[in-house]
XYZ file of C-alpha atoms in Angstrom:
750
model
C 56.829 217.425 158.756
C 55.266 217.677 162.046
C 57.180 219.600 164.727
C 58.357 218.081 167.751
C 56.038 218.149 170.871
C 57.511 217.518 174.188
C 56.205 215.715 177.197
C 59.209 216.326 179.233
C 62.214 218.417 178.756
C 64.194 215.422 177.680
C 61.333 213.219 176.171
C 59.150 213.961 173.114
C 55.412 213.252 173.525
C 55.741 210.345 171.150
C 58.639 208.891 173.007
C 56.848 209.139 176.329
C 53.647 207.694 175.134
C 55.350 204.875 173.330
C 57.464 204.062 176.546
C 54.365 204.248 178.699
C 52.581 201.814 176.296
C 55.574 199.408 176.560
C 55.339 199.589 180.295
C 51.661 199.151 180.167
C 52.085 195.799 178.248
C 54.434 194.623 180.885
C 52.280 195.786 183.852
C 48.983 194.073 182.480
C 51.000 190.896 181.875
C 52.152 190.881 185.513
C 48.728 191.695 186.632
C 46.964 189.374 184.251
C 45.346 187.107 186.860
C 44.443 190.014 189.138
C 42.514 191.556 186.264
C 40.646 188.233 185.737
C 40.013 187.832 189.449
C 38.812 191.457 190.010
C 36.569 191.068 186.968
C 34.860 188.108 188.498
C 34.358 190.125 191.779
C 33.374 193.380 190.260
C 31.493 192.143 187.219
C 33.490 193.350 184.299
C 34.953 191.413 181.277
C 38.841 191.621 181.435
C 39.260 192.396 177.784
C 36.823 195.457 178.249
C 38.911 196.579 181.209
C 42.095 196.380 179.089
C 40.505 198.686 176.628
C 39.669 201.313 179.352
C 43.188 200.931 180.952
C 44.998 201.401 177.505
C 42.730 204.461 176.853
C 43.942 206.041 180.115
C 47.567 205.441 179.051
C 47.438 206.683 175.442
C 45.397 209.844 176.508
C 46.976 210.775 179.813
C 49.155 213.382 178.619
C 47.064 214.588 175.678
C 46.620 217.982 177.382
C 50.349 218.783 177.005
C 49.540 219.655 173.490
C 48.751 222.955 174.484
C 50.536 226.314 173.525
C 51.212 227.083 177.266
C 52.673 223.732 178.092
C 54.970 223.507 175.210
C 56.269 227.124 175.887
C 57.039 226.014 179.431
C 59.074 222.985 177.913
C 61.109 225.373 175.722
C 61.999 227.505 178.801
C 63.142 224.589 180.834
C 65.095 223.074 177.828
C 66.846 226.412 177.619
C 67.910 226.049 181.371
C 65.758 228.812 182.619
C 63.124 228.534 185.430
C 59.475 228.903 183.959
C 56.641 230.849 185.696
C 54.219 228.398 187.035
C 51.457 231.052 186.575
C 52.086 230.983 182.905
C 51.202 227.192 182.705
C 47.843 225.389 182.707
C 47.569 221.959 184.345
C 47.676 219.542 181.515
C 45.583 216.960 183.387
C 42.504 219.058 183.132
C 42.831 219.186 179.258
C 43.544 215.571 179.137
C 40.533 214.844 181.335
C 38.230 216.797 179.010
C 39.523 214.811 175.993
C 39.263 211.396 177.847
C 35.671 212.297 178.916
C 34.613 212.469 175.277
C 36.764 209.434 174.472
C 35.531 207.317 177.485
C 31.858 207.981 176.498
C 32.566 207.170 172.980
C 34.257 203.880 174.234
C 31.185 203.187 176.378
C 28.844 203.569 173.336
C 31.151 201.284 171.210
C 32.035 198.669 173.689
C 29.465 198.888 176.542
C 30.001 200.175 180.075
C 32.957 198.897 182.228
C 30.946 199.493 185.456
C 27.321 198.366 186.330
C 26.194 201.952 186.041
C 27.847 204.108 183.321
C 30.572 206.417 184.636
C 33.501 208.242 182.938
C 36.061 206.348 185.096
C 38.805 206.654 182.528
C 38.557 210.413 182.444
C 38.526 210.603 186.360
C 41.555 208.357 186.502
C 43.483 210.637 184.186
C 42.493 213.826 186.064
C 44.172 212.484 189.327
C 47.362 211.046 187.888
C 49.525 213.730 189.420
C 47.392 215.733 191.823
C 44.925 214.599 194.667
C 41.353 214.662 193.521
C 38.614 215.718 195.934
C 35.300 217.699 195.666
C 37.056 220.987 196.499
C 39.590 220.387 193.747
C 42.173 222.317 195.730
C 45.063 221.053 193.540
C 43.534 222.819 190.568
C 42.377 226.003 192.390
C 44.215 228.376 189.888
C 42.889 226.817 186.830
C 39.431 226.608 188.011
C 39.172 230.082 189.251
C 36.536 231.949 187.114
C 38.165 234.405 184.630
C 41.455 232.310 184.202
C 42.146 232.270 180.395
C 41.659 228.677 179.002
C 44.705 227.096 177.439
C 45.323 227.259 173.502
C 45.031 223.944 171.916
C 47.904 222.892 169.373
C 45.601 221.346 166.746
C 48.550 219.810 164.929
C 49.926 218.329 168.106
C 46.554 217.160 169.226
C 45.653 215.448 165.870
C 48.954 213.633 165.757
C 48.687 212.562 169.319
C 45.250 210.980 168.693
C 46.594 209.303 165.676
C 49.376 207.810 167.819
C 46.791 206.641 170.188
C 44.702 205.065 167.386
C 47.938 203.235 166.056
C 48.485 201.789 169.486
C 44.880 200.663 169.821
C 45.212 198.982 166.558
C 48.307 197.197 167.473
C 46.543 195.799 170.531
C 43.664 194.564 168.209
C 41.351 197.271 169.370
C 39.520 200.196 167.793
C 40.004 203.599 169.134
C 36.516 205.130 169.183
C 36.127 208.412 167.378
C 35.733 211.600 169.503
C 36.351 215.282 169.452
C 38.823 217.032 171.606
C 37.214 220.066 173.319
C 37.939 223.438 171.765
C 36.344 225.470 174.578
C 37.131 225.897 178.293
C 38.000 222.396 179.586
C 37.341 223.361 183.313
C 33.643 223.439 182.623
C 33.562 219.666 182.167
C 35.454 219.228 185.453
C 32.887 221.368 187.409
C 30.066 219.567 185.782
C 31.468 216.222 187.024
C 33.042 216.866 190.403
C 31.945 220.257 191.555
C 29.021 221.174 193.824
C 25.963 219.624 192.076
C 28.284 217.527 189.773
C 26.670 214.468 188.302
C 29.264 212.259 190.045
C 27.158 212.434 193.215
C 24.195 211.145 191.287
C 26.141 208.336 189.750
C 27.644 207.430 193.223
C 24.150 207.122 194.844
C 23.347 204.360 192.280
C 26.144 202.044 193.357
C 24.786 199.392 195.441
C 28.381 198.312 196.213
C 30.795 201.342 196.212
C 33.782 198.724 196.649
C 33.298 197.792 193.022
C 33.813 201.359 191.983
C 36.709 201.742 194.303
C 38.538 198.428 193.335
C 38.044 198.943 189.585
C 39.371 202.443 189.855
C 42.275 201.479 192.082
C 43.330 198.764 189.472
C 42.839 201.192 186.487
C 44.762 204.006 188.162
C 47.516 201.683 189.622
C 48.265 200.530 186.023
C 48.407 203.980 184.643
C 50.829 205.008 187.318
C 53.147 201.821 186.399
C 52.878 202.919 182.967
C 53.622 206.810 183.340
C 56.325 206.421 186.092
C 58.272 203.707 184.284
C 57.870 205.618 180.872
C 59.159 208.708 182.441
C 61.924 207.008 184.328
C 63.172 204.999 181.432
C 63.313 201.786 183.420
C 61.899 198.437 182.548
C 59.066 196.820 184.680
C 60.380 194.569 187.347
C 57.135 193.364 188.587
C 57.586 189.975 190.495
C 60.115 187.802 191.953
C 61.471 185.116 189.697
C 62.703 182.875 192.390
C 61.255 179.421 193.087
C 61.288 177.423 196.318
C 64.459 175.219 195.168
C 66.218 178.669 194.740
C 65.418 179.864 198.147
C 66.323 176.366 199.847
C 69.837 176.696 198.492
C 70.146 180.178 199.839
C 68.794 179.328 203.154
C 71.565 176.559 203.408
C 74.183 179.054 202.436
C 73.074 181.561 205.051
C 73.158 178.746 207.804
C 76.623 178.050 206.842
C 77.691 181.667 207.205
C 75.900 181.791 210.589
C 77.439 178.598 211.705
C 73.993 176.814 212.018
C 73.681 173.195 210.991
C 71.271 172.684 208.309
C 69.906 169.332 207.561
C 66.938 170.231 205.623
C 63.561 171.842 206.357
C 61.964 171.346 209.784
C 58.627 169.623 209.827
C 57.006 173.159 210.687
C 58.773 174.934 207.759
C 57.793 172.046 205.214
C 54.125 172.109 206.434
C 54.030 176.067 205.823
C 55.719 175.513 202.363
C 53.030 173.129 201.272
C 50.086 175.359 202.127
C 48.284 176.663 199.047
C 46.022 179.528 200.361
C 45.864 181.453 203.587
C 47.942 180.176 206.443
C 47.908 180.922 210.129
C 51.364 179.974 211.548
C 52.247 179.488 215.317
C 55.585 178.681 216.397
C 57.971 179.701 219.127
C 60.949 181.846 218.512
C 63.709 179.774 216.782
C 61.446 177.660 214.711
C 62.467 179.347 211.434
C 59.296 181.130 210.847
C 60.861 183.828 208.619
C 62.142 181.234 206.141
C 59.000 179.178 206.526
C 56.886 182.208 205.535
C 59.208 182.987 202.375
C 58.766 179.311 201.231
C 55.052 179.639 201.589
C 55.105 182.833 199.743
C 57.096 181.622 196.652
C 54.731 178.558 196.535
C 51.726 180.637 196.520
C 53.090 183.295 194.004
C 53.699 180.438 191.645
C 50.199 179.164 192.225
C 48.751 182.709 191.657
C 50.698 183.137 188.385
C 52.882 185.783 189.848
C 52.444 188.876 192.060
C 54.124 190.761 194.876
C 55.515 189.731 198.215
C 54.789 192.149 200.966
C 56.094 191.394 204.544
C 54.715 193.538 207.190
C 55.913 194.048 210.829
C 54.946 196.089 213.964
C 58.112 198.244 214.325
C 60.642 199.934 212.067
C 63.441 198.246 213.632
C 62.097 194.628 212.910
C 61.360 195.973 209.266
C 64.993 197.010 208.761
C 66.252 193.631 210.032
C 63.925 191.669 207.892
C 64.732 193.919 204.869
C 68.426 192.888 205.090
C 67.640 189.252 205.262
C 65.231 189.330 202.271
C 68.013 191.165 200.292
C 70.300 188.233 201.053
C 67.748 185.832 199.782
C 66.485 187.734 196.721
C 69.134 190.228 195.698
C 69.455 193.899 195.845
C 66.942 195.627 193.688
C 64.260 193.170 194.286
C 63.440 194.217 197.737
C 62.008 197.386 198.922
C 61.719 198.964 202.440
C 59.190 201.586 203.319
C 58.434 203.058 206.678
C 58.844 206.649 208.042
C 62.646 206.678 208.225
C 63.400 204.001 205.591
C 64.962 207.012 203.365
C 67.609 207.561 206.005
C 68.872 204.119 205.991
C 69.372 204.058 202.277
C 70.927 207.558 202.446
C 73.599 205.988 204.905
C 74.153 203.093 202.438
C 74.697 205.405 199.542
C 77.623 206.925 201.153
C 79.452 203.683 200.692
C 78.277 202.606 197.316
C 76.282 203.619 194.412
C 72.693 202.465 195.189
C 69.838 203.531 192.829
C 66.521 203.289 194.639
C 63.085 204.466 193.674
C 61.491 205.587 196.795
C 58.128 205.998 195.187
C 58.392 202.477 194.074
C 59.002 201.164 197.643
C 56.251 203.335 199.202
C 53.652 202.044 196.817
C 54.804 198.187 197.018
C 55.841 198.224 193.201
C 59.131 196.564 194.110
C 58.789 192.652 193.587
C 59.172 192.223 197.548
C 58.507 194.948 199.953
C 59.078 194.961 203.691
C 57.181 197.564 205.558
C 55.370 198.274 208.789
C 51.604 197.527 208.769
C 50.874 201.246 208.717
C 51.792 201.447 205.015
C 49.115 198.999 204.108
C 46.514 200.376 206.429
C 46.975 204.051 205.235
C 45.458 203.070 201.869
C 42.163 202.357 203.532
C 42.073 206.033 204.391
C 42.453 207.032 200.711
C 45.807 208.680 201.489
C 48.877 209.118 199.360
C 49.162 207.101 196.245
C 46.647 204.763 197.640
C 45.399 203.194 194.199
C 48.881 201.840 193.552
C 49.157 200.424 197.003
C 45.775 198.993 196.750
C 46.089 197.328 193.353
C 49.630 195.964 194.315
C 48.302 194.588 197.628
C 45.425 192.952 195.756
C 47.896 190.950 193.834
C 50.244 189.869 196.712
C 51.073 187.338 199.062
C 51.054 189.191 202.447
C 52.914 188.048 205.512
C 51.898 189.737 208.656
C 54.591 188.846 211.443
C 53.855 189.211 215.245
C 50.082 189.425 214.469
C 49.513 189.408 218.426
C 51.394 192.585 218.907
C 48.656 195.261 218.125
C 46.246 196.950 220.146
C 42.405 196.683 219.655
C 42.395 199.772 217.292
C 45.156 198.582 214.977
C 43.975 195.018 215.120
C 40.465 196.186 213.992
C 41.965 198.059 211.028
C 43.999 195.002 210.132
C 41.025 192.637 210.195
C 39.198 194.894 207.866
C 42.128 195.122 205.488
C 42.564 191.250 205.573
C 39.011 190.871 204.723
C 39.130 193.425 201.884
C 42.195 192.355 200.045
C 41.585 188.628 200.499
C 38.383 189.302 198.591
C 40.346 190.213 195.519
C 42.747 187.224 195.712
C 45.469 188.386 197.990
C 46.898 185.562 200.123
C 47.904 186.051 203.765
C 50.199 184.372 206.203
C 49.614 185.536 209.679
C 52.386 184.561 212.118
C 52.907 184.537 215.919
C 55.006 182.903 218.541
C 52.115 183.385 221.031
C 48.609 183.530 219.724
C 45.805 183.674 222.305
C 42.613 182.108 221.441
C 40.679 185.265 221.309
C 42.987 186.607 218.541
C 42.997 183.192 216.685
C 39.163 183.463 216.617
C 39.232 186.731 215.103
C 41.691 185.588 212.449
C 39.896 182.426 211.501
C 36.538 184.326 211.252
C 38.314 186.853 208.773
C 39.907 183.890 206.825
C 37.677 181.012 207.327
C 39.670 178.784 204.758
C 42.985 179.415 206.297
C 45.289 176.396 207.162
C 46.510 176.511 210.839
C 50.073 175.230 211.098
C 51.617 174.886 214.652
C 55.209 173.833 215.304
C 54.398 170.883 217.521
C 57.795 169.461 217.292
C 58.848 171.758 220.326
C 55.834 171.607 222.514
C 57.475 169.259 224.810
C 60.763 171.128 224.860
C 61.694 173.741 227.523
C 63.879 176.620 226.574
C 64.357 178.488 229.849
C 63.615 178.303 233.645
C 61.090 180.806 234.853
C 61.050 182.279 238.466
C 58.928 185.093 240.030
C 60.494 187.470 242.461
C 58.044 189.270 244.730
C 59.830 192.565 244.712
C 60.295 195.642 242.252
C 62.798 195.066 239.509
C 65.058 197.680 241.188
C 65.638 195.160 243.810
C 67.367 192.890 241.158
C 70.562 195.027 241.039
C 72.821 192.679 242.940
C 71.647 189.663 241.228
C 72.234 191.336 237.845
C 75.780 192.535 238.827
C 76.567 188.926 239.963
C 75.369 187.545 236.678
C 77.443 189.819 234.495
C 80.485 189.416 236.776
C 80.091 185.640 236.146
C 80.163 186.299 232.256
C 76.398 185.684 231.594
C 75.081 187.834 228.736
C 72.237 189.511 230.536
C 69.047 191.275 229.397
C 67.129 193.557 231.788
C 63.719 194.623 230.527
C 61.693 197.439 232.022
C 58.173 198.551 231.130
C 58.861 202.229 230.955
C 61.501 204.355 229.668
C 62.055 206.078 233.024
C 62.634 202.789 234.883
C 64.891 201.704 232.056
C 67.003 204.900 232.379
C 67.199 204.543 236.204
C 68.341 200.980 236.023
C 70.939 201.859 233.384
C 72.421 204.599 235.509
C 72.681 202.252 238.522
C 74.583 199.620 236.432
C 76.745 202.319 234.634
C 77.806 203.547 238.145
C 78.717 199.921 238.810
C 81.221 199.995 235.864
C 79.333 197.166 233.996
C 79.432 198.932 230.691
C 75.706 198.497 230.004
C 73.928 199.549 226.973
C 70.567 201.515 227.350
C 67.864 200.891 224.640
C 64.554 202.263 224.258
C 62.358 204.475 222.036
C 63.504 207.900 223.353
C 66.726 208.212 221.367
C 67.370 210.199 218.280
C 67.263 208.116 215.094
C 71.241 208.530 214.866
C 71.826 207.320 218.366
C 69.334 204.424 217.998
C 70.890 203.074 214.792
C 74.325 203.335 216.336
C 73.182 201.356 219.418
C 71.378 198.663 217.211
C 74.640 198.011 215.434
C 76.481 197.526 218.796
C 73.927 195.240 220.222
C 73.641 192.996 217.089
C 77.428 192.730 217.072
C 76.803 190.302 219.932
C 79.505 192.188 222.044
C 77.038 193.484 224.581
C 77.457 191.990 228.212
C 74.447 193.852 229.699
C 71.480 195.352 227.752
C 68.986 197.370 229.707
C 65.817 197.985 227.587
C 62.070 198.406 227.342
C 59.574 196.219 225.456
C 61.126 197.327 222.221
C 63.234 194.137 222.360
C 60.072 191.924 222.186
C 59.822 192.208 218.398
C 63.099 193.670 217.278
C 66.768 192.788 217.327
C 68.164 189.421 216.537
C 69.925 188.999 219.751
C 70.701 186.101 222.242
C 71.167 186.229 225.889
C 71.749 183.760 228.805
C 69.650 185.500 231.526
C 66.719 187.891 231.626
C 65.435 190.064 234.513
C 62.091 191.597 233.540
C 59.304 193.485 235.146
C 56.017 191.513 234.867
C 53.969 192.158 231.748
C 51.077 190.353 229.978
C 51.973 186.598 229.462
C 52.361 186.867 225.705
C 54.750 189.747 226.033
C 56.821 187.788 228.734
C 56.936 184.916 226.371
C 58.167 187.349 223.469
C 60.904 188.668 225.862
C 61.915 185.310 226.916
C 62.589 184.353 223.245
C 65.600 186.734 223.441
C 67.169 184.168 225.733
C 68.689 180.816 224.496
C 67.250 181.502 220.985
C 68.788 178.336 219.416
C 68.173 176.127 222.565
C 71.623 175.247 222.661
C 72.485 176.556 226.170
C 71.901 175.269 229.791
C 70.918 176.932 232.868
C 69.199 180.047 231.027
C 66.727 181.702 233.237
C 64.018 184.210 233.145
C 63.350 186.254 236.368
C 59.968 187.990 236.661
C 59.595 190.875 239.091
C 56.503 192.539 240.303
C 55.205 195.256 237.970
C 55.125 198.860 238.994
C 52.243 201.350 238.968
C 53.463 202.761 235.727
C 53.277 199.209 234.317
C 49.545 199.004 235.267
C 48.999 202.308 233.354
C 50.682 201.006 230.268
C 49.300 197.379 230.068
C 46.034 197.623 232.145
C 44.392 201.159 232.011
C 41.152 199.673 232.528
C 42.226 198.062 235.743
C 41.254 194.327 234.944
C 43.989 192.888 237.027
C 45.904 191.659 233.904
C 49.198 191.990 235.402
C 48.495 190.628 238.772
C 46.923 187.565 237.102
C 50.064 187.298 234.877
C 52.422 187.331 237.861
C 50.245 184.767 239.625
C 50.262 182.225 236.668
C 54.030 182.387 236.296
C 54.402 182.132 239.992
C 52.029 179.121 240.265
C 53.251 177.472 236.896
C 56.219 174.972 236.291
C 59.637 176.273 237.063
C 60.875 175.097 233.608
C 57.802 175.295 231.287
C 57.574 173.724 228.028
C 56.452 175.561 225.090
C 53.090 173.714 225.583
C 53.041 175.038 229.175
C 53.662 178.584 228.022
C 50.673 178.440 225.637
C 48.548 177.236 228.533
C 49.718 179.960 230.793
C 48.846 182.632 228.056
C 45.431 181.146 227.496
C 44.597 181.048 231.143
C 45.251 184.641 231.613
C 43.159 185.672 228.628
C 40.432 183.200 229.035
C 37.080 184.578 228.178
C 38.315 187.769 226.699
C 36.496 188.806 223.479
C 38.346 191.529 221.596
C 35.483 191.858 219.124
C 33.469 193.433 221.963
C 36.133 196.144 222.684
C 34.977 199.494 221.708
C 38.297 200.408 220.212
C 38.146 197.211 217.985
C 34.584 198.110 216.731
C 35.368 201.989 216.138
C 38.421 200.940 214.051
C 36.287 198.696 211.867
C 33.697 201.458 211.339
C 36.349 204.018 210.545
C 38.006 201.798 207.927
C 34.873 201.945 205.809
C 33.777 205.277 206.928
C 36.756 206.950 205.616
C 36.135 205.460 202.270
C 32.396 206.438 202.278
C 33.340 209.942 203.232
C 35.485 210.192 200.107
C 32.792 208.473 197.860
C 35.056 205.439 197.389
C 37.509 207.090 194.995
C 38.256 210.667 196.193
C 41.798 211.281 197.657
C 42.279 212.220 201.196
C 45.148 214.608 201.250
C 44.868 215.483 204.857
C 43.959 212.531 207.395
C 41.860 213.302 210.459
C 44.602 213.382 213.228
C 42.230 211.685 215.759
C 40.508 208.949 213.788
C 42.335 208.315 210.587
C 45.360 206.815 212.343
C 47.021 203.370 212.393
C 47.860 203.531 216.042
C 45.779 204.887 218.860
C 47.732 206.233 221.900
C 46.742 207.757 225.047
C 49.676 210.020 225.123
C 50.464 211.309 221.588
C 54.131 211.793 220.614
C 55.764 214.490 218.450
C 58.967 214.381 216.575
C 61.301 217.091 217.835
C 64.965 218.053 217.839
C 66.613 218.461 221.194
C 67.556 222.113 221.931
C 71.150 221.208 222.302
C 71.377 220.265 218.542
C 70.026 223.460 217.482
C 73.099 225.218 215.932
C 74.293 221.895 214.459
C 70.889 221.241 212.722
C 70.467 224.641 210.995
C 73.128 223.736 208.478
C 71.344 220.382 207.654
C 69.031 219.491 204.936
C 65.479 218.535 205.838
C 66.470 214.845 205.492
C 69.559 215.230 207.357
C 67.489 216.849 210.321
C 65.664 213.576 210.676
C 68.652 211.867 212.215
C 68.348 214.317 215.299
C 64.761 213.770 215.850
C 63.396 212.056 219.067
C 59.850 211.587 219.800
C 58.486 213.288 223.049
C 54.955 213.556 224.632
C 52.857 216.244 223.052
C 51.938 217.807 226.316
C 55.594 218.179 227.114
C 56.461 219.584 223.808
C 53.744 222.098 224.088
C 55.391 223.452 227.384
C 59.080 223.360 226.343
C 59.564 223.909 222.646
C 60.211 226.821 220.333
C 59.593 226.620 216.490
C 62.176 228.010 214.040
C 61.516 227.843 210.313
C 59.038 225.135 210.922
C 61.459 223.005 213.024
C 60.430 222.177 216.577
C 63.258 222.405 219.044
C 62.574 221.008 222.544
C 64.313 221.674 225.836
C 65.068 218.377 227.509
C 67.904 216.541 229.012
C 69.651 214.473 226.434
C 72.447 212.059 226.601
C 73.468 209.938 223.650
C 73.930 207.035 225.954
C 70.679 207.414 228.217
C 68.404 209.104 225.812
C 65.888 211.855 226.377
C 64.716 212.966 229.798
C 62.324 215.741 231.020
C 63.831 218.935 232.465
C 61.897 218.104 235.633
C 60.604 214.699 236.617
C 57.321 214.948 238.634
C 55.625 211.478 239.040
C 53.213 212.146 236.087
C 56.094 212.870 233.672
C 57.968 209.729 234.761
C 54.687 207.647 233.940
C 54.205 208.640 230.450
C 57.478 209.130 228.746
């Protein structure tokens, strides 16, 4: 009788591989159409791909059948802590075995890739650790003189027998191969190390994207199988909802919100009927979110299943949309991923038992995922678990909301990502309330077959009156006080944090009970403010441009500094959202010098022209008028000629070429491999006043106290203690962060 060999302290080798195999079957069923589409694009036979994929699953933990690993498992099972120095990374042994097995499979079934390459072994080598030419993650094992592991022949033979049984169950034949008895690290160095023959293989690939996408799909499926097999959870691959299901939930939500529902609007029905890429342009209040979800379900059904990925420009909008999608599709079917998503869930878990798999959310494994665009773009830099992100995005309907809201650098990256994923069958819906022609031209060039849907039903309607005031916004104080005293819900928008704080202090002194809202609050205070704002109890909100694409709020009047025309239209969308009010008004004030530096650093006259078109335009513009105003300001602009846009497009492919398509990138270049380019970089710090309070916190709890401050200021006013940056500043939970001193330069850039 064979002894038990362990893959994990609580899971035998047989149980783990069998569980991973079951997860593999469910995963490849979910990705069936993707495998066929990728095969057509990359030139491989789907059935041949499945053999390579299954090989990675049945052999990925073969290297655990060593004396060193099994001893470590026994120590852990006894409740003791093992010495990592006594272990030997099992992936290296698995890799050496899979190298022989993969070559045997190539000989038996032919090559998966146009040029023979042991892609199965490479996939297995990196299923836990990052793989790059330096092999830093395996530095101890690859050090000359390190004693190689001792193979447990009985366990190894049994494991190969189990792999053979699984292959037979699938109708395949596991090729005969020998597991290496010598030092396995030599085969790693021969392939990847300096002078390794991977470099010779790579030079022969005429299209490295074929290698990258095939590898991403292969490794993504292995991660699915391994993670689900280890966690003991079944695959929940795709949404099972259909359009009629969603229609019923939309009607229910409208009833709860006291909104009259009489069926889909023409714009929503038009979006729902599109099969393929869609560019949707509609003003705030048109029901774009619901339209996009109807489009998504229709296209998922058309694609034979897949993921729904909803991407937004900010974390606040992502949080808001996440909760709405949970209402529609149910808890457990919607993931949320951005840099502070874990804090949101930690807060929820205090009230009820919520089991979340953060790794699943981060890699788009949940049937529907809400995220910022950064989470998709980082995959283009080969960072993190990029093959899983990549393979899931390839099989998704991807909604990108507020597509107009990105600077040339981020937009350049987005266009490259859209081109890449659409090539493998992903379908895109790109949405905006305001879409200047120069951006629309970019999108239609990237998606030439996209349907363009506009909400024409509102073109002749006017939501608000617009007026320009030829003074700075600080002169609006008396008018704001008068509006609030008369009971109008009032929004004041400044273009900089400093101006926002000054205005807030003025109104606070007038006892108007204003709320101040901008980006320079701790996460804890910002979350608290958002709940108050969304409760609809706010009489006066003083904010920065963060309100343009964030909270679901409705005001009667707005006083705003002049900004680019599309930004003004977005801000105006926070006033009279449902078009049910009368006498709602937008007052536009002259921009400050700070505003010019924020919006027009190249001094093109953008803000002056924006103020001029609103001054000379109709006092109560229709939606068609607003579109014309935006177009008149941006007439002749060609963002494709912008150096930042061009550099971003180059960087997207250059990052992948530098990693030879499939190497991991554990450390992104902080200057070029970024999703957002800023003139004044910010650093997350903890205000010095919270130092004693934070010392007792866990790393995750500390994040509630973080606020982003300019890097140059942090350098002058910070101390580091146990890797935590504490920064001297004035901090008030109602007004946010302020500098210790406020010279003009500091005022400009906060």
